[in-house]
Amino acid sequence: MAELREVQITEEKPLLPGQAPEVAKTHSVETPYGSVTFTVYGTPKPKRPAILTYHDVGLNYKSCFQPLFQFADMQEIIQNFVRVHVDAPGMEEGAPVFPLGYQYPSLDQLADMIPCILQYLNFSAIIGIGVGAGAYVLSRYALTHPDTVEGLVLINIDPNAKGWMDWAAHKLTGLTSSISEMILGHLFSQEELSGNSELIQKYRNIIAHAPNLDNIELYWNSYNNRRDLNFVRGGDNTLKCPVMLVVGDQAPHEDAVVECNSKLDPTQTSFLKMADSGGQPQLTQPGKLTEAFKYFLQGMGYMASSCMTRLSRSRTASLTSAASIDGNRSRSRTLSQSSESGTLSSGPPGHTMEVSC
Ligand code: BEZ
């Protein structure tokens, strides 16, 4: 860790009454694979892991996670944890474009940078939240450092290397589409892209006009060249911590996440297929994801309902009973949420609990 830079920023963020503004501090550390930038919100809480996020291709920590972490109901959760938001190299705001021929780290090497971050911060345990490529990076990190990962929320994970059919399709698409359109096709469903909502227009604009688009292409190439994570249910090469798999019901990666679920330990894994969320549930359904995250943390022994406000306690009660209906983590749990009905079902078919999303 040769060189460290620190920038102190006070975030503009809607505050709850009586709440002091939280200071965000951006740091860079040097690693064997180049420099990595991350932003820390909040202060370390004794005996609690840090929440560490890793964003997908085409995004940075803010464009990927801000709507979720600034969601009003999320405040009650995150105030109990320090948060470390990693920007993949060259994705941080104002990042200079890498010189031609720059060897961008592989996803495995990005995972190998995480210990440098944790060592610098003197943090020993994390709960990871990753999306797409970021979910892969955090999974790889969890495979190599299982003792430091207490839990993982993996959104849109594809643990498989691209097969030759995928490569052929990718090459064909590359003949007619720009890099930014290909990345948008990775992030969002075709239906969302053709619907061209305000959200799609916003992200299309962010990606197509990104001053660091050349860097983004390098992260994209690393994602497409990923190795197979080779999860084996019941084998040594599997995630040992509680995992919440999340995918939108129309998301481009739905099949991959379903397959991933079949390869993980069913006693440790919850699978949340989110209705009406498109490709990026953390952008389109922050309320539902917040609620699911709360139950996930409660399952891990954090966020006892007594620590929460009366409002969230009453909301949670209905779903805490959901978790207990499902028993003592004896089998995989599938949660499917519907924003239309405002219900969340869990465990054995037929059990449906009210949630206020
Ligand atoms: C946070 O409070 O952790 C946060 C705030 C803004 C953007 C991303 C995360």
Coordinates of C-alpha atoms and ligand atoms in Angstrom, one line a residue:
M1 CA 0.0 0.0 0.0
A2 CA 2.4 2.7 -1.2
E3 CA 0.2 5.6 -1.9
L4 CA -3.0 6.7 -0.2
R5 CA -5.2 9.6 -1.1
E6 CA -8.1 10.9 0.9
V7 CA -10.9 13.2 0.0
Q8 CA -13.5 14.3 2.5
I9 CA -16.9 15.0 1.1
T10 CA -20.1 15.9 2.9
E11 CA -22.9 14.2 0.9
E12 CA -26.0 16.0 0.0
K13 CA -28.7 13.6 1.2
P14 CA -32.2 14.1 2.4
L15 CA -32.0 14.1 6.1
L16 CA -34.5 12.7 8.6
P17 CA -35.6 15.2 11.3
G18 CA -32.8 15.6 13.8
Q19 CA -30.3 13.7 11.8
A20 CA -26.8 15.1 11.4
P21 CA -25.3 14.9 7.9
E22 CA -23.1 11.8 7.5
V23 CA -19.6 12.4 6.2
A24 CA -18.4 10.4 3.3
K25 CA -14.7 9.9 3.0
T26 CA -13.1 8.7 -0.3
H27 CA -9.8 6.8 -0.2
S28 CA -7.5 5.2 -2.7
V29 CA -5.1 2.4 -1.9
E30 CA -2.4 0.9 -4.0
T31 CA -2.7 -2.9 -4.6
P32 CA -0.6 -5.4 -6.6
Y33 CA -3.1 -4.8 -9.5
G34 CA -3.2 -1.0 -9.4
S35 CA -5.0 1.6 -7.4
V36 CA -8.6 1.2 -6.1
T37 CA -10.9 3.9 -4.8
F38 CA -13.6 3.4 -2.2
T39 CA -15.9 5.6 -0.2
V40 CA -16.7 5.1 3.4
Y41 CA -20.0 6.3 5.0
G42 CA -20.7 6.2 8.7
T43 CA -18.4 5.0 11.5
P44 CA -17.4 1.5 12.4
K45 CA -19.8 -0.1 14.9
P46 CA -18.2 -2.4 17.5
K47 CA -18.8 -6.1 16.8
R48 CA -20.6 -5.4 13.5
P49 CA -19.3 -6.2 10.0
A50 CA -19.0 -3.4 7.4
I51 CA -21.4 -3.4 4.6
L52 CA -19.3 -3.5 1.4
T53 CA -20.8 -2.9 -2.0
Y54 CA -19.5 -3.7 -5.5
H55 CA -21.2 -2.2 -8.5
D56 CA -21.9 -3.6 -12.0
V57 CA -20.3 -2.7 -15.4
G58 CA -21.3 0.7 -16.8
L59 CA -22.0 2.0 -13.3
N60 CA -20.1 3.3 -10.3
Y61 CA -21.0 3.0 -6.6
K62 CA -23.3 6.0 -6.8
S63 CA -25.2 5.2 -10.0
C64 CA -25.6 1.6 -8.8
F65 CA -26.4 2.0 -5.1
Q66 CA -27.5 5.6 -4.3
P67 CA -31.3 5.0 -4.8
L68 CA -31.1 2.0 -2.4
F69 CA -28.9 3.5 0.3
Q70 CA -30.8 6.8 0.2
F71 CA -34.2 5.2 0.4
A72 CA -35.9 6.4 3.5
D73 CA -36.6 3.0 5.1
M74 CA -33.0 2.0 4.5
Q75 CA -31.7 4.7 6.9
E76 CA -32.8 2.8 9.9
I77 CA -30.8 -0.2 8.8
I78 CA -27.6 1.4 7.6
Q79 CA -27.2 3.7 10.6
N80 CA -26.1 0.5 12.4
F81 CA -23.3 -0.3 10.0
V82 CA -20.3 1.4 8.4
R83 CA -20.5 1.2 4.6
V84 CA -17.6 0.8 2.2
H85 CA -18.6 1.4 -1.4
V86 CA -15.9 0.2 -3.8
D87 CA -15.5 1.7 -7.3
A88 CA -13.9 -0.7 -9.7
P89 CA -10.6 0.8 -11.0
G90 CA -11.2 3.6 -13.5
M91 CA -14.9 3.9 -12.6
E92 CA -14.6 6.5 -9.8
E93 CA -16.0 10.0 -10.6
G94 CA -13.4 11.9 -12.5
A95 CA -11.2 8.9 -13.2
P96 CA -8.6 9.5 -15.9
V97 CA -8.8 7.2 -18.9
F98 CA -6.2 4.4 -18.7
P99 CA -3.5 4.6 -21.3
L100 CA -3.8 2.4 -24.4
G101 CA -2.6 -1.1 -23.7
Y102 CA -3.3 -0.8 -20.0
Q103 CA -3.8 -4.3 -18.5
Y104 CA -7.1 -4.1 -16.7
P105 CA -7.4 -6.5 -13.7
S106 CA -9.5 -9.7 -14.2
L107 CA -12.5 -10.1 -12.0
D108 CA -10.4 -12.5 -9.9
Q109 CA -7.8 -9.8 -9.4
L110 CA -10.5 -7.2 -8.5
A111 CA -11.5 -9.7 -5.8
D112 CA -7.9 -9.9 -4.7
M113 CA -7.8 -6.1 -4.2
I114 CA -10.5 -6.3 -1.4
P115 CA -8.1 -7.5 1.3
C116 CA -6.0 -4.4 0.7
I117 CA -9.1 -2.2 1.3
L118 CA -10.1 -4.1 4.5
Q119 CA -6.5 -4.0 5.8
Y120 CA -6.3 -0.3 5.2
L121 CA -9.5 0.3 7.1
N122 CA -8.7 -2.3 9.7
F123 CA -12.0 -4.1 9.1
S124 CA -12.1 -7.8 9.7
A125 CA -15.6 -8.8 8.4
I126 CA -18.1 -7.7 5.8
I127 CA -21.6 -8.2 4.5
G128 CA -21.3 -7.8 0.8
I129 CA -23.8 -6.4 -1.6
G130 CA -22.9 -6.9 -5.3
V131 CA -24.7 -6.5 -8.6
G132 CA -23.7 -8.3 -11.8
A133 CA -19.9 -8.2 -12.2
G134 CA -19.8 -6.9 -8.6
A135 CA -21.7 -9.9 -7.4
Y136 CA -19.2 -12.1 -9.1
V137 CA -16.2 -10.2 -7.6
L138 CA -17.7 -10.5 -4.0
S139 CA -18.4 -14.2 -4.5
R140 CA -14.9 -14.9 -5.7
Y141 CA -13.7 -12.9 -2.6
A142 CA -15.9 -15.0 -0.3
L143 CA -14.6 -18.3 -1.8
T144 CA -11.0 -17.2 -1.1
H145 CA -11.7 -15.5 2.3
P146 CA -14.7 -17.2 3.8
D147 CA -13.9 -16.3 7.3
T148 CA -14.3 -12.6 6.6
V149 CA -17.7 -12.7 4.9
E150 CA -20.7 -12.9 7.2
G151 CA -23.3 -12.6 4.4
L152 CA -23.8 -11.8 0.7
V153 CA -26.6 -10.2 -1.2
L154 CA -26.0 -11.1 -4.8
I155 CA -28.1 -9.3 -7.4
N156 CA -28.0 -10.7 -11.0
I157 CA -25.1 -13.0 -10.5
D158 CA -23.9 -15.1 -13.4
P159 CA -21.3 -17.5 -11.9
N160 CA -20.6 -19.2 -15.2
A161 CA -17.9 -18.3 -17.7
K162 CA -19.2 -17.5 -21.2
G163 CA -19.7 -20.6 -23.3
W164 CA -18.9 -20.6 -27.0
M165 CA -22.6 -20.0 -27.9
D166 CA -22.6 -16.9 -25.6
W167 CA -19.3 -15.8 -27.3
A168 CA -20.8 -16.2 -30.8
A169 CA -23.9 -14.2 -29.8
H170 CA -21.7 -11.6 -28.1
K171 CA -19.5 -11.2 -31.2
L172 CA -22.6 -11.0 -33.5
T173 CA -24.2 -8.3 -31.3
G174 CA -20.9 -6.4 -31.3
L175 CA -21.0 -6.1 -35.1
T176 CA -24.2 -4.0 -34.9
S177 CA -24.2 -2.5 -31.5
S178 CA -22.1 0.1 -29.7
I179 CA -20.4 -0.9 -26.4
S180 CA -22.8 1.3 -24.5
E181 CA -25.8 -0.5 -26.0
M182 CA -24.3 -3.9 -25.2
I183 CA -23.8 -2.8 -21.6
L184 CA -27.4 -1.5 -21.4
G185 CA -28.5 -4.9 -22.7
H186 CA -26.6 -6.5 -19.8
L187 CA -28.1 -4.2 -17.2
F188 CA -31.7 -4.0 -18.4
S189 CA -34.3 -6.2 -20.1
Q190 CA -35.2 -5.7 -23.8
E191 CA -38.7 -4.7 -22.6
E192 CA -37.3 -1.9 -20.4
L193 CA -34.9 -0.7 -23.1
S194 CA -37.6 -0.5 -25.8
G195 CA -40.0 1.2 -23.2
N196 CA -37.3 3.9 -22.9
S197 CA -38.6 5.1 -19.5
E198 CA -37.0 8.1 -17.8
L199 CA -34.7 5.7 -15.8
I200 CA -33.5 4.1 -19.1
Q201 CA -33.0 7.5 -20.7
K202 CA -31.0 8.6 -17.7
Y203 CA -28.7 5.5 -17.6
R204 CA -28.4 5.4 -21.4
N205 CA -27.2 9.0 -21.2
I206 CA -24.8 8.3 -18.3
I207 CA -23.2 5.4 -20.1
A208 CA -23.1 6.7 -23.7
H209 CA -21.6 10.0 -22.6
A210 CA -19.3 8.7 -19.8
P211 CA -15.9 10.4 -20.1
N212 CA -14.4 7.1 -19.0
L213 CA -16.2 4.9 -21.5
D214 CA -12.8 3.4 -22.5
N215 CA -12.3 2.3 -18.9
I216 CA -15.8 0.9 -18.8
E217 CA -15.1 -1.2 -21.8
L218 CA -12.1 -2.7 -20.0
Y219 CA -14.3 -3.7 -17.0
W220 CA -16.8 -5.1 -19.5
N221 CA -14.1 -7.2 -21.2
S222 CA -12.9 -8.5 -17.8
Y223 CA -16.6 -9.5 -17.0
N224 CA -16.9 -11.3 -20.3
N225 CA -13.7 -13.1 -19.8
R226 CA -14.6 -14.3 -16.3
R227 CA -13.8 -17.8 -15.2
D228 CA -16.5 -20.2 -14.0
L229 CA -17.0 -19.8 -10.2
N230 CA -17.6 -23.6 -10.2
F231 CA -19.9 -23.7 -7.2
V232 CA -20.5 -27.2 -6.1
R233 CA -23.4 -27.9 -3.8
G234 CA -22.1 -29.8 -0.8
G235 CA -18.6 -29.5 -2.1
D236 CA -15.6 -27.4 -0.8
N237 CA -16.1 -24.8 -3.5
T238 CA -19.3 -23.2 -2.3
L239 CA -20.4 -20.1 -0.4
K240 CA -20.3 -20.8 3.3
C241 CA -22.2 -17.7 4.5
P242 CA -25.9 -16.8 4.3
V243 CA -26.6 -15.6 0.8
M244 CA -29.6 -13.7 -0.6
L245 CA -29.8 -14.1 -4.4
V246 CA -31.9 -11.5 -6.1
V247 CA -33.1 -11.2 -9.6
G248 CA -35.9 -9.3 -11.4
D249 CA -38.5 -11.5 -13.0
Q250 CA -37.8 -10.0 -16.4
A251 CA -34.1 -9.5 -15.9
P252 CA -31.5 -10.6 -18.5
H253 CA -29.8 -12.9 -15.9
E254 CA -32.8 -14.7 -14.5
D255 CA -31.8 -18.2 -15.8
A256 CA -28.2 -17.7 -14.5
V257 CA -29.4 -16.8 -11.0
V258 CA -31.9 -19.7 -10.9
E259 CA -29.0 -22.0 -11.9
C260 CA -26.7 -20.4 -9.3
N261 CA -29.4 -21.1 -6.6
S262 CA -29.4 -24.7 -7.5
K263 CA -25.6 -24.9 -6.9
L264 CA -25.6 -23.2 -3.5
D265 CA -26.2 -24.6 0.0
P266 CA -30.0 -24.6 0.3
T267 CA -29.8 -24.1 4.1
Q268 CA -27.8 -20.9 3.6
T269 CA -29.5 -19.4 0.6
S270 CA -32.6 -17.4 0.0
F271 CA -33.8 -16.7 -3.5
L272 CA -35.7 -13.5 -4.2
K273 CA -37.3 -13.1 -7.6
M274 CA -38.7 -9.7 -7.7
A275 CA -41.8 -8.8 -9.7
D276 CA -42.0 -5.5 -11.7
S277 CA -38.3 -4.7 -11.1
G278 CA -36.7 -5.1 -14.5
G279 CA -32.9 -5.6 -14.6
Q280 CA -31.9 -3.5 -11.7
P281 CA -34.0 -4.1 -8.6
Q282 CA -31.9 -1.9 -6.5
L283 CA -32.8 1.1 -8.7
T284 CA -36.4 0.2 -9.5
Q285 CA -37.6 -1.4 -6.2
P286 CA -35.4 0.0 -3.4
G287 CA -38.4 -0.4 -1.0
K288 CA -38.8 -4.1 -1.6
L289 CA -35.1 -4.7 -1.5
T290 CA -34.7 -2.8 1.8
E291 CA -37.4 -4.9 3.3
A292 CA -35.8 -8.2 2.1
F293 CA -32.4 -7.0 3.3
K294 CA -33.8 -6.3 6.8
Y295 CA -35.1 -9.8 7.1
F296 CA -31.8 -11.1 5.8
L297 CA -29.9 -9.2 8.5
Q298 CA -32.4 -10.3 11.1
G299 CA -31.8 -14.0 10.0
M300 CA -28.1 -13.3 10.8
G301 CA -28.9 -12.0 14.2
Y302 CA -28.7 -8.3 13.4
M303 CA -31.5 -5.7 13.6
A304 CA -33.6 -7.2 16.3
S305 CA -37.1 -5.8 15.9
S306 CA -36.7 -4.2 19.4
C307 CA -34.1 -1.8 17.9
M308 CA -36.5 -0.5 15.3
T309 CA -39.1 2.1 15.3
R310 CA -42.7 1.0 16.0
L311 CA -43.6 1.4 12.4
S312 CA -40.9 -0.8 11.1
R313 CA -41.4 -3.3 13.9
S314 CA -45.0 -3.8 12.9
R315 CA -44.0 -4.2 9.3
T316 CA -41.3 -6.7 10.2
A317 CA -43.4 -8.8 12.5
S318 CA -45.4 -10.2 9.5
L319 CA -42.2 -11.2 7.7
T320 CA -40.4 -12.5 10.8
S321 CA -43.1 -14.9 11.1
A322 CA -42.5 -15.8 7.5
A323 CA -38.9 -16.8 8.3
S324 CA -40.0 -18.9 11.2
I325 CA -42.6 -20.7 9.2
D326 CA -39.8 -21.7 6.9
G327 CA -38.1 -23.2 9.9
N328 CA -34.5 -23.3 10.9
R329 CA -32.8 -22.8 7.6
S330 CA -33.4 -26.4 6.8
R331 CA -33.9 -25.8 3.1
S332 CA -33.7 -23.2 0.5
R333 CA -36.2 -20.4 0.7
T334 CA -37.8 -18.7 -2.3
L335 CA -39.2 -15.3 -1.7
S336 CA -41.2 -13.8 -4.5
Q337 CA -42.5 -10.3 -4.2
S338 CA -45.2 -8.7 -6.1
S339 CA -45.6 -4.9 -6.0
E340 CA -49.1 -5.2 -7.3
S341 CA -50.4 -7.3 -4.4
G342 CA -48.0 -5.9 -1.9
T343 CA -47.3 -9.3 -0.7
L344 CA -44.2 -11.4 -0.1
S345 CA -44.4 -15.1 0.0
S346 CA -41.9 -17.2 1.7
G347 CA -41.2 -20.9 2.5
P348 CA -43.8 -23.5 1.8
P349 CA -46.1 -22.7 -1.0
G350 CA -49.3 -21.0 0.2
H351 CA -47.7 -18.9 3.0
T352 CA -48.1 -15.3 2.0
M353 CA -47.2 -12.5 4.2
E354 CA -48.1 -8.8 4.0
V355 CA -45.3 -6.3 3.3
S356 CA -45.7 -2.6 3.0
C357 CA -43.7 -1.9 -0.1
Ligands
BEZ1 C1 -24.6 5.4 2.0 O1 -25.2 6.1 2.9 O2 -24.0 4.4 2.3 C2 -24.7 5.9 0.6 C3 -25.0 7.2 0.3 C4 -25.0 7.7 -1.0 C5 -24.7 6.8 -2.0 C6 -24.3 5.5 -1.7 C7 -24.3 5.0 -0.4

